[in-house]
Amino acid sequence: MLTEVDGGYDQGYRAVENFWGKAPASLVATYLRSHKAVGLQVLDVGAGEGKNAAAFAHAGAYVTALECSSAAIQNGRKLFPDVDINWVQADATDYRYPTGFYDVVVCYGLIHCLKSESVARNMLFNLQNSLKSGGTIFVVAFNNGSHDLSAHPGFAPLLLSHDWFIERFNEWHAVGASDSILFETHPHNLIPHHHSLTRLTAVKP
């Protein structure tokens, strides 16, 4: 079961309104530069404050932003008051995902907040099942490479291998996949740190 403190981000949401910034993440921005989003059904799961959801909504998509943190949702409503986002506060592991409904699923920073490999496997299965044929999924998560967790006291992320993520999509059309180091500093504690990230974009056959 996910809670508001999973991932160690809720403290940041409560301390800093606009924790992640307002610009969409790189995979989403790249997609929107080359695809029309008008009328698409989009799910942003683990949406945080909604920067990716807002980008799709601005582009004309119908967007559901699923997030367990009430503080993140409160911030998101203030940050993006001019777009129509269907905010849903819920546990992503309990949510009932419709089958073959979404054109796009965004899953940024969620998988490493789950409790076990089996929960992660089930989560990705549900997200894959919720996509239409030809739909696109974005998955970004910590993997089992190098990490400095000093900015996340008390957080023990689920660290699966980069190959584990690739294997979940071995029958899909892989648009792109990378394994790289992210260096960042969160605005509420200003502690420089790094994470090993898998970034993956895939299209459902």
PDB file of C-alpha atoms in Angstrom:
ATOM      1  CA  MET A   1       0.000   0.000   0.000  1.00  0.00           C
ATOM      2  CA  LEU A   2       1.312   3.411  -0.965  1.00  0.00           C
ATOM      3  CA  THR A   3       1.173   6.284   1.495  1.00  0.00           C
ATOM      4  CA  GLU A   4       1.889   9.982   1.266  1.00  0.00           C
ATOM      5  CA  VAL A   5       5.410   9.491   2.627  1.00  0.00           C
ATOM      6  CA  ASP A   6       6.476   6.762   0.188  1.00  0.00           C
ATOM      7  CA  GLY A   7       9.393   8.052  -1.866  1.00  0.00           C
ATOM      8  CA  GLY A   8      10.219  10.725   0.688  1.00  0.00           C
ATOM      9  CA  TYR A   9       8.653  13.461  -1.439  1.00  0.00           C
ATOM     10  CA  ASP A  10       5.652  14.474   0.648  1.00  0.00           C
ATOM     11  CA  GLN A  11       7.793  16.551   3.010  1.00  0.00           C
ATOM     12  CA  GLY A  12       9.072  18.402  -0.043  1.00  0.00           C
ATOM     13  CA  TYR A  13       5.565  19.036  -1.370  1.00  0.00           C
ATOM     14  CA  ARG A  14       4.559  20.509   1.978  1.00  0.00           C
ATOM     15  CA  ALA A  15       7.670  22.683   2.208  1.00  0.00           C
ATOM     16  CA  VAL A  16       7.876  23.900  -1.394  1.00  0.00           C
ATOM     17  CA  GLU A  17       4.973  24.658  -3.667  1.00  0.00           C
ATOM     18  CA  ASN A  18       6.341  23.784  -7.142  1.00  0.00           C
ATOM     19  CA  PHE A  19       8.756  21.069  -6.024  1.00  0.00           C
ATOM     20  CA  TRP A  20       9.392  19.630  -9.509  1.00  0.00           C
ATOM     21  CA  GLY A  21       8.976  22.770 -11.615  1.00  0.00           C
ATOM     22  CA  LYS A  22       6.327  23.341 -14.258  1.00  0.00           C
ATOM     23  CA  ALA A  23       8.064  22.133 -17.428  1.00  0.00           C
ATOM     24  CA  PRO A  24       7.250  18.574 -18.546  1.00  0.00           C
ATOM     25  CA  ALA A  25       9.832  15.833 -18.185  1.00  0.00           C
ATOM     26  CA  SER A  26      12.086  15.066 -21.140  1.00  0.00           C
ATOM     27  CA  LEU A  27      10.278  12.017 -22.542  1.00  0.00           C
ATOM     28  CA  VAL A  28       6.921  13.788 -22.401  1.00  0.00           C
ATOM     29  CA  ALA A  29       8.305  16.962 -23.975  1.00  0.00           C
ATOM     30  CA  THR A  30       9.883  14.949 -26.794  1.00  0.00           C
ATOM     31  CA  TYR A  31       6.630  13.109 -27.465  1.00  0.00           C
ATOM     32  CA  LEU A  32       4.541  16.285 -27.544  1.00  0.00           C
ATOM     33  CA  ARG A  33       6.905  17.937 -30.023  1.00  0.00           C
ATOM     34  CA  SER A  34       6.137  15.240 -32.596  1.00  0.00           C
ATOM     35  CA  HIS A  35       2.620  14.001 -31.742  1.00  0.00           C
ATOM     36  CA  LYS A  36      -0.793  15.631 -31.628  1.00  0.00           C
ATOM     37  CA  ALA A  37      -2.465  15.043 -28.280  1.00  0.00           C
ATOM     38  CA  VAL A  38      -5.913  16.520 -28.964  1.00  0.00           C
ATOM     39  CA  GLY A  39      -8.567  14.086 -27.749  1.00  0.00           C
ATOM     40  CA  LEU A  40      -6.143  11.505 -26.375  1.00  0.00           C
ATOM     41  CA  GLN A  41      -6.952   9.713 -23.141  1.00  0.00           C
ATOM     42  CA  VAL A  42      -3.915  10.063 -20.876  1.00  0.00           C
ATOM     43  CA  LEU A  43      -3.132   8.578 -17.461  1.00  0.00           C
ATOM     44  CA  ASP A  44      -0.360  10.108 -15.361  1.00  0.00           C
ATOM     45  CA  VAL A  45       0.175   7.630 -12.527  1.00  0.00           C
ATOM     46  CA  GLY A  46       2.235   8.869  -9.587  1.00  0.00           C
ATOM     47  CA  ALA A  47       1.617  12.314 -11.039  1.00  0.00           C
ATOM     48  CA  GLY A  48       3.235  14.384  -8.294  1.00  0.00           C
ATOM     49  CA  GLU A  49       2.267  18.017  -8.787  1.00  0.00           C
ATOM     50  CA  GLY A  50       1.134  17.307 -12.333  1.00  0.00           C
ATOM     51  CA  LYS A  51       3.713  18.881 -14.635  1.00  0.00           C
ATOM     52  CA  ASN A  52       3.371  16.034 -17.146  1.00  0.00           C
ATOM     53  CA  ALA A  53      -0.398  15.898 -16.791  1.00  0.00           C
ATOM     54  CA  ALA A  54      -0.599  19.642 -17.384  1.00  0.00           C
ATOM     55  CA  ALA A  55       1.544  19.419 -20.522  1.00  0.00           C
ATOM     56  CA  PHE A  56      -0.831  16.876 -22.046  1.00  0.00           C
ATOM     57  CA  ALA A  57      -3.886  18.841 -20.924  1.00  0.00           C
ATOM     58  CA  HIS A  58      -2.477  22.022 -22.503  1.00  0.00           C
ATOM     59  CA  ALA A  59      -2.070  20.019 -25.717  1.00  0.00           C
ATOM     60  CA  GLY A  60      -5.753  19.067 -25.728  1.00  0.00           C
ATOM     61  CA  ALA A  61      -5.727  15.619 -24.103  1.00  0.00           C
ATOM     62  CA  TYR A  62      -8.174  14.290 -21.531  1.00  0.00           C
ATOM     63  CA  VAL A  63      -5.941  13.656 -18.522  1.00  0.00           C
ATOM     64  CA  THR A  64      -6.346  11.670 -15.313  1.00  0.00           C
ATOM     65  CA  ALA A  65      -3.624  12.409 -12.738  1.00  0.00           C
ATOM     66  CA  LEU A  66      -3.415   9.666 -10.112  1.00  0.00           C
ATOM     67  CA  GLU A  67      -1.449  10.602  -6.979  1.00  0.00           C
ATOM     68  CA  CYS A  68      -1.402   9.421  -3.354  1.00  0.00           C
ATOM     69  CA  SER A  69      -0.146  12.685  -1.828  1.00  0.00           C
ATOM     70  CA  SER A  70      -2.786  15.254  -0.951  1.00  0.00           C
ATOM     71  CA  ALA A  71      -0.057  17.902  -0.662  1.00  0.00           C
ATOM     72  CA  ALA A  72       1.107  17.204  -4.226  1.00  0.00           C
ATOM     73  CA  ILE A  73      -2.446  17.480  -5.546  1.00  0.00           C
ATOM     74  CA  GLN A  74      -3.053  20.710  -3.631  1.00  0.00           C
ATOM     75  CA  ASN A  75       0.121  22.168  -5.129  1.00  0.00           C
ATOM     76  CA  GLY A  76      -0.821  20.958  -8.590  1.00  0.00           C
ATOM     77  CA  ARG A  77      -4.237  22.590  -8.491  1.00  0.00           C
ATOM     78  CA  LYS A  78      -2.549  25.908  -7.634  1.00  0.00           C
ATOM     79  CA  LEU A  79       0.239  25.536 -10.196  1.00  0.00           C
ATOM     80  CA  PHE A  80      -2.006  24.577 -13.114  1.00  0.00           C
ATOM     81  CA  PRO A  81      -5.389  26.270 -12.544  1.00  0.00           C
ATOM     82  CA  ASP A  82      -5.911  26.949 -16.249  1.00  0.00           C
ATOM     83  CA  VAL A  83      -6.080  23.341 -17.471  1.00  0.00           C
ATOM     84  CA  ASP A  84      -8.653  20.605 -16.991  1.00  0.00           C
ATOM     85  CA  ILE A  85      -6.991  17.745 -15.105  1.00  0.00           C
ATOM     86  CA  ASN A  86      -8.993  14.974 -13.469  1.00  0.00           C
ATOM     87  CA  TRP A  87      -7.114  14.688 -10.176  1.00  0.00           C
ATOM     88  CA  VAL A  88      -7.591  11.380  -8.350  1.00  0.00           C
ATOM     89  CA  GLN A  89      -6.101  10.817  -4.902  1.00  0.00           C
ATOM     90  CA  ALA A  90      -5.623   7.075  -4.649  1.00  0.00           C
ATOM     91  CA  ASP A  91      -3.175   4.273  -4.025  1.00  0.00           C
ATOM     92  CA  ALA A  92      -1.826   3.300  -7.443  1.00  0.00           C
ATOM     93  CA  THR A  93      -1.491  -0.323  -6.328  1.00  0.00           C
ATOM     94  CA  ASP A  94      -5.215  -0.539  -5.488  1.00  0.00           C
ATOM     95  CA  TYR A  95      -6.631   1.547  -8.338  1.00  0.00           C
ATOM     96  CA  ARG A  96      -8.904  -0.272 -10.786  1.00  0.00           C
ATOM     97  CA  TYR A  97      -7.413   0.442 -14.195  1.00  0.00           C
ATOM     98  CA  PRO A  98      -9.740   0.195 -17.199  1.00  0.00           C
ATOM     99  CA  THR A  99      -8.743  -2.245 -19.927  1.00  0.00           C
ATOM    100  CA  GLY A 100      -7.605  -0.897 -23.291  1.00  0.00           C
ATOM    101  CA  PHE A 101      -8.700   2.660 -22.512  1.00  0.00           C
ATOM    102  CA  TYR A 102      -5.702   5.004 -22.526  1.00  0.00           C
ATOM    103  CA  ASP A 103      -3.727   6.278 -25.495  1.00  0.00           C
ATOM    104  CA  VAL A 104      -0.810   7.319 -23.282  1.00  0.00           C
ATOM    105  CA  VAL A 105       0.350   6.244 -19.822  1.00  0.00           C
ATOM    106  CA  VAL A 106       2.967   8.273 -17.944  1.00  0.00           C
ATOM    107  CA  CYS A 107       4.727   6.491 -15.061  1.00  0.00           C
ATOM    108  CA  TYR A 108       7.481   8.762 -13.731  1.00  0.00           C
ATOM    109  CA  GLY A 109       9.076   7.985 -10.359  1.00  0.00           C
ATOM    110  CA  LEU A 110       6.532   5.449  -9.138  1.00  0.00           C
ATOM    111  CA  ILE A 111       8.001   1.971  -9.567  1.00  0.00           C
ATOM    112  CA  HIS A 112      10.898   2.514  -7.150  1.00  0.00           C
ATOM    113  CA  CYS A 113       8.388   3.540  -4.449  1.00  0.00           C
ATOM    114  CA  LEU A 114       6.708   0.117  -4.494  1.00  0.00           C
ATOM    115  CA  LYS A 115       7.303  -2.565  -1.881  1.00  0.00           C
ATOM    116  CA  SER A 116       8.541  -5.531  -3.904  1.00  0.00           C
ATOM    117  CA  GLU A 117       9.393  -6.872  -7.335  1.00  0.00           C
ATOM    118  CA  SER A 118       6.080  -8.730  -7.503  1.00  0.00           C
ATOM    119  CA  VAL A 119       4.131  -5.533  -6.764  1.00  0.00           C
ATOM    120  CA  ALA A 120       6.138  -3.703  -9.422  1.00  0.00           C
ATOM    121  CA  ARG A 121       5.531  -6.484 -11.941  1.00  0.00           C
ATOM    122  CA  ASN A 122       1.791  -6.378 -11.247  1.00  0.00           C
ATOM    123  CA  MET A 123       1.738  -2.583 -11.506  1.00  0.00           C
ATOM    124  CA  LEU A 124       3.379  -2.590 -14.920  1.00  0.00           C
ATOM    125  CA  PHE A 125       1.048  -5.362 -16.087  1.00  0.00           C
ATOM    126  CA  ASN A 126      -1.970  -3.269 -15.070  1.00  0.00           C
ATOM    127  CA  LEU A 127      -0.600  -0.182 -16.804  1.00  0.00           C
ATOM    128  CA  GLN A 128       0.197  -2.148 -19.952  1.00  0.00           C
ATOM    129  CA  ASN A 129      -3.275  -3.680 -19.926  1.00  0.00           C
ATOM    130  CA  SER A 130      -4.869  -0.241 -19.574  1.00  0.00           C
ATOM    131  CA  LEU A 131      -3.340   0.951 -22.862  1.00  0.00           C
ATOM    132  CA  LYS A 132      -4.977   0.655 -26.260  1.00  0.00           C
ATOM    133  CA  SER A 133      -3.108  -1.179 -28.988  1.00  0.00           C
ATOM    134  CA  GLY A 134      -0.733   1.383 -30.462  1.00  0.00           C
ATOM    135  CA  GLY A 135      -0.684   3.336 -27.200  1.00  0.00           C
ATOM    136  CA  THR A 136       2.505   4.728 -25.693  1.00  0.00           C
ATOM    137  CA  ILE A 137       3.897   4.272 -22.194  1.00  0.00           C
ATOM    138  CA  PHE A 138       6.684   6.249 -20.517  1.00  0.00           C
ATOM    139  CA  VAL A 139       8.428   4.599 -17.567  1.00  0.00           C
ATOM    140  CA  VAL A 140      11.130   6.350 -15.555  1.00  0.00           C
ATOM    141  CA  ALA A 141      12.411   4.751 -12.352  1.00  0.00           C
ATOM    142  CA  PHE A 142      15.466   4.225 -10.196  1.00  0.00           C
ATOM    143  CA  ASN A 143      17.362   1.078 -11.138  1.00  0.00           C
ATOM    144  CA  ASN A 144      19.998  -0.894  -9.234  1.00  0.00           C
ATOM    145  CA  GLY A 145      22.936   1.251 -10.310  1.00  0.00           C
ATOM    146  CA  SER A 146      24.654   3.918  -8.226  1.00  0.00           C
ATOM    147  CA  HIS A 147      22.630   6.083  -5.811  1.00  0.00           C
ATOM    148  CA  ASP A 148      23.295   8.735  -3.208  1.00  0.00           C
ATOM    149  CA  LEU A 149      20.226   8.673  -0.957  1.00  0.00           C
ATOM    150  CA  SER A 150      21.390  11.383   1.448  1.00  0.00           C
ATOM    151  CA  ALA A 151      18.556  13.654   0.300  1.00  0.00           C
ATOM    152  CA  HIS A 152      15.991  10.929   1.064  1.00  0.00           C
ATOM    153  CA  PRO A 153      16.495  10.002   4.739  1.00  0.00           C
ATOM    154  CA  GLY A 154      14.556   6.923   5.745  1.00  0.00           C
ATOM    155  CA  PHE A 155      13.675   5.962   2.165  1.00  0.00           C
ATOM    156  CA  ALA A 156      14.651   2.482   0.951  1.00  0.00           C
ATOM    157  CA  PRO A 157      13.716   2.426  -2.736  1.00  0.00           C
ATOM    158  CA  LEU A 158      12.961  -0.688  -4.731  1.00  0.00           C
ATOM    159  CA  LEU A 159      16.012  -1.040  -6.984  1.00  0.00           C
ATOM    160  CA  LEU A 160      15.381  -3.315  -9.944  1.00  0.00           C
ATOM    161  CA  SER A 161      17.831  -3.791 -12.789  1.00  0.00           C
ATOM    162  CA  HIS A 162      17.674  -1.879 -16.057  1.00  0.00           C
ATOM    163  CA  ASP A 163      17.301  -5.237 -17.809  1.00  0.00           C
ATOM    164  CA  TRP A 164      14.278  -6.041 -15.627  1.00  0.00           C
ATOM    165  CA  PHE A 165      12.460  -3.043 -17.077  1.00  0.00           C
ATOM    166  CA  ILE A 166      13.507  -3.918 -20.637  1.00  0.00           C
ATOM    167  CA  GLU A 167      12.228  -7.486 -20.196  1.00  0.00           C
ATOM    168  CA  ARG A 168       8.753  -6.220 -19.231  1.00  0.00           C
ATOM    169  CA  PHE A 169       8.485  -4.731 -22.726  1.00  0.00           C
ATOM    170  CA  ASN A 170      10.294  -7.336 -24.826  1.00  0.00           C
ATOM    171  CA  GLU A 171       7.293  -7.839 -27.129  1.00  0.00           C
ATOM    172  CA  TRP A 172       6.578  -4.122 -27.484  1.00  0.00           C
ATOM    173  CA  HIS A 173       8.000  -1.621 -29.945  1.00  0.00           C
ATOM    174  CA  ALA A 174      10.800   0.072 -28.005  1.00  0.00           C
ATOM    175  CA  VAL A 175      10.997   3.722 -29.041  1.00  0.00           C
ATOM    176  CA  GLY A 176      13.896   4.369 -26.692  1.00  0.00           C
ATOM    177  CA  ALA A 177      15.533   3.144 -23.493  1.00  0.00           C
ATOM    178  CA  SER A 178      18.452   4.498 -21.501  1.00  0.00           C
ATOM    179  CA  ASP A 179      20.338   3.788 -18.290  1.00  0.00           C
ATOM    180  CA  SER A 180      21.972   6.954 -16.979  1.00  0.00           C
ATOM    181  CA  ILE A 181      22.890   8.960 -13.885  1.00  0.00           C
ATOM    182  CA  LEU A 182      20.716  11.885 -12.811  1.00  0.00           C
ATOM    183  CA  PHE A 183      22.337  14.570 -10.661  1.00  0.00           C
ATOM    184  CA  GLU A 184      19.839  16.755  -8.818  1.00  0.00           C
ATOM    185  CA  THR A 185      19.171  18.930  -5.774  1.00  0.00           C
ATOM    186  CA  HIS A 186      15.707  19.102  -4.250  1.00  0.00           C
ATOM    187  CA  PRO A 187      14.532  22.618  -3.320  1.00  0.00           C
ATOM    188  CA  HIS A 188      13.408  21.810   0.239  1.00  0.00           C
ATOM    189  CA  ASN A 189      16.742  20.475   1.556  1.00  0.00           C
ATOM    190  CA  LEU A 190      19.312  21.630  -1.062  1.00  0.00           C
ATOM    191  CA  ILE A 191      21.312  18.383  -0.799  1.00  0.00           C
ATOM    192  CA  PRO A 192      23.126  17.484  -4.045  1.00  0.00           C
ATOM    193  CA  HIS A 193      22.727  13.798  -4.845  1.00  0.00           C
ATOM    194  CA  HIS A 194      22.382  11.362  -7.726  1.00  0.00           C
ATOM    195  CA  HIS A 195      20.332   8.415  -8.926  1.00  0.00           C
ATOM    196  CA  SER A 196      20.701   5.738 -11.585  1.00  0.00           C
ATOM    197  CA  LEU A 197      17.639   5.950 -13.818  1.00  0.00           C
ATOM    198  CA  THR A 198      15.976   3.770 -16.389  1.00  0.00           C
ATOM    199  CA  ARG A 199      14.072   5.834 -18.940  1.00  0.00           C
ATOM    200  CA  LEU A 200      11.897   3.887 -21.336  1.00  0.00           C
ATOM    201  CA  THR A 201       9.357   4.695 -24.047  1.00  0.00           C
ATOM    202  CA  ALA A 202       7.433   1.834 -25.644  1.00  0.00           C
ATOM    203  CA  VAL A 203       4.428   1.361 -27.918  1.00  0.00           C
ATOM    204  CA  LYS A 204       1.926  -1.436 -27.327  1.00  0.00           C
ATOM    205  CA  PRO A 205       1.626  -3.897 -30.198  1.00  0.00           C
TER     206      PRO A 205
END
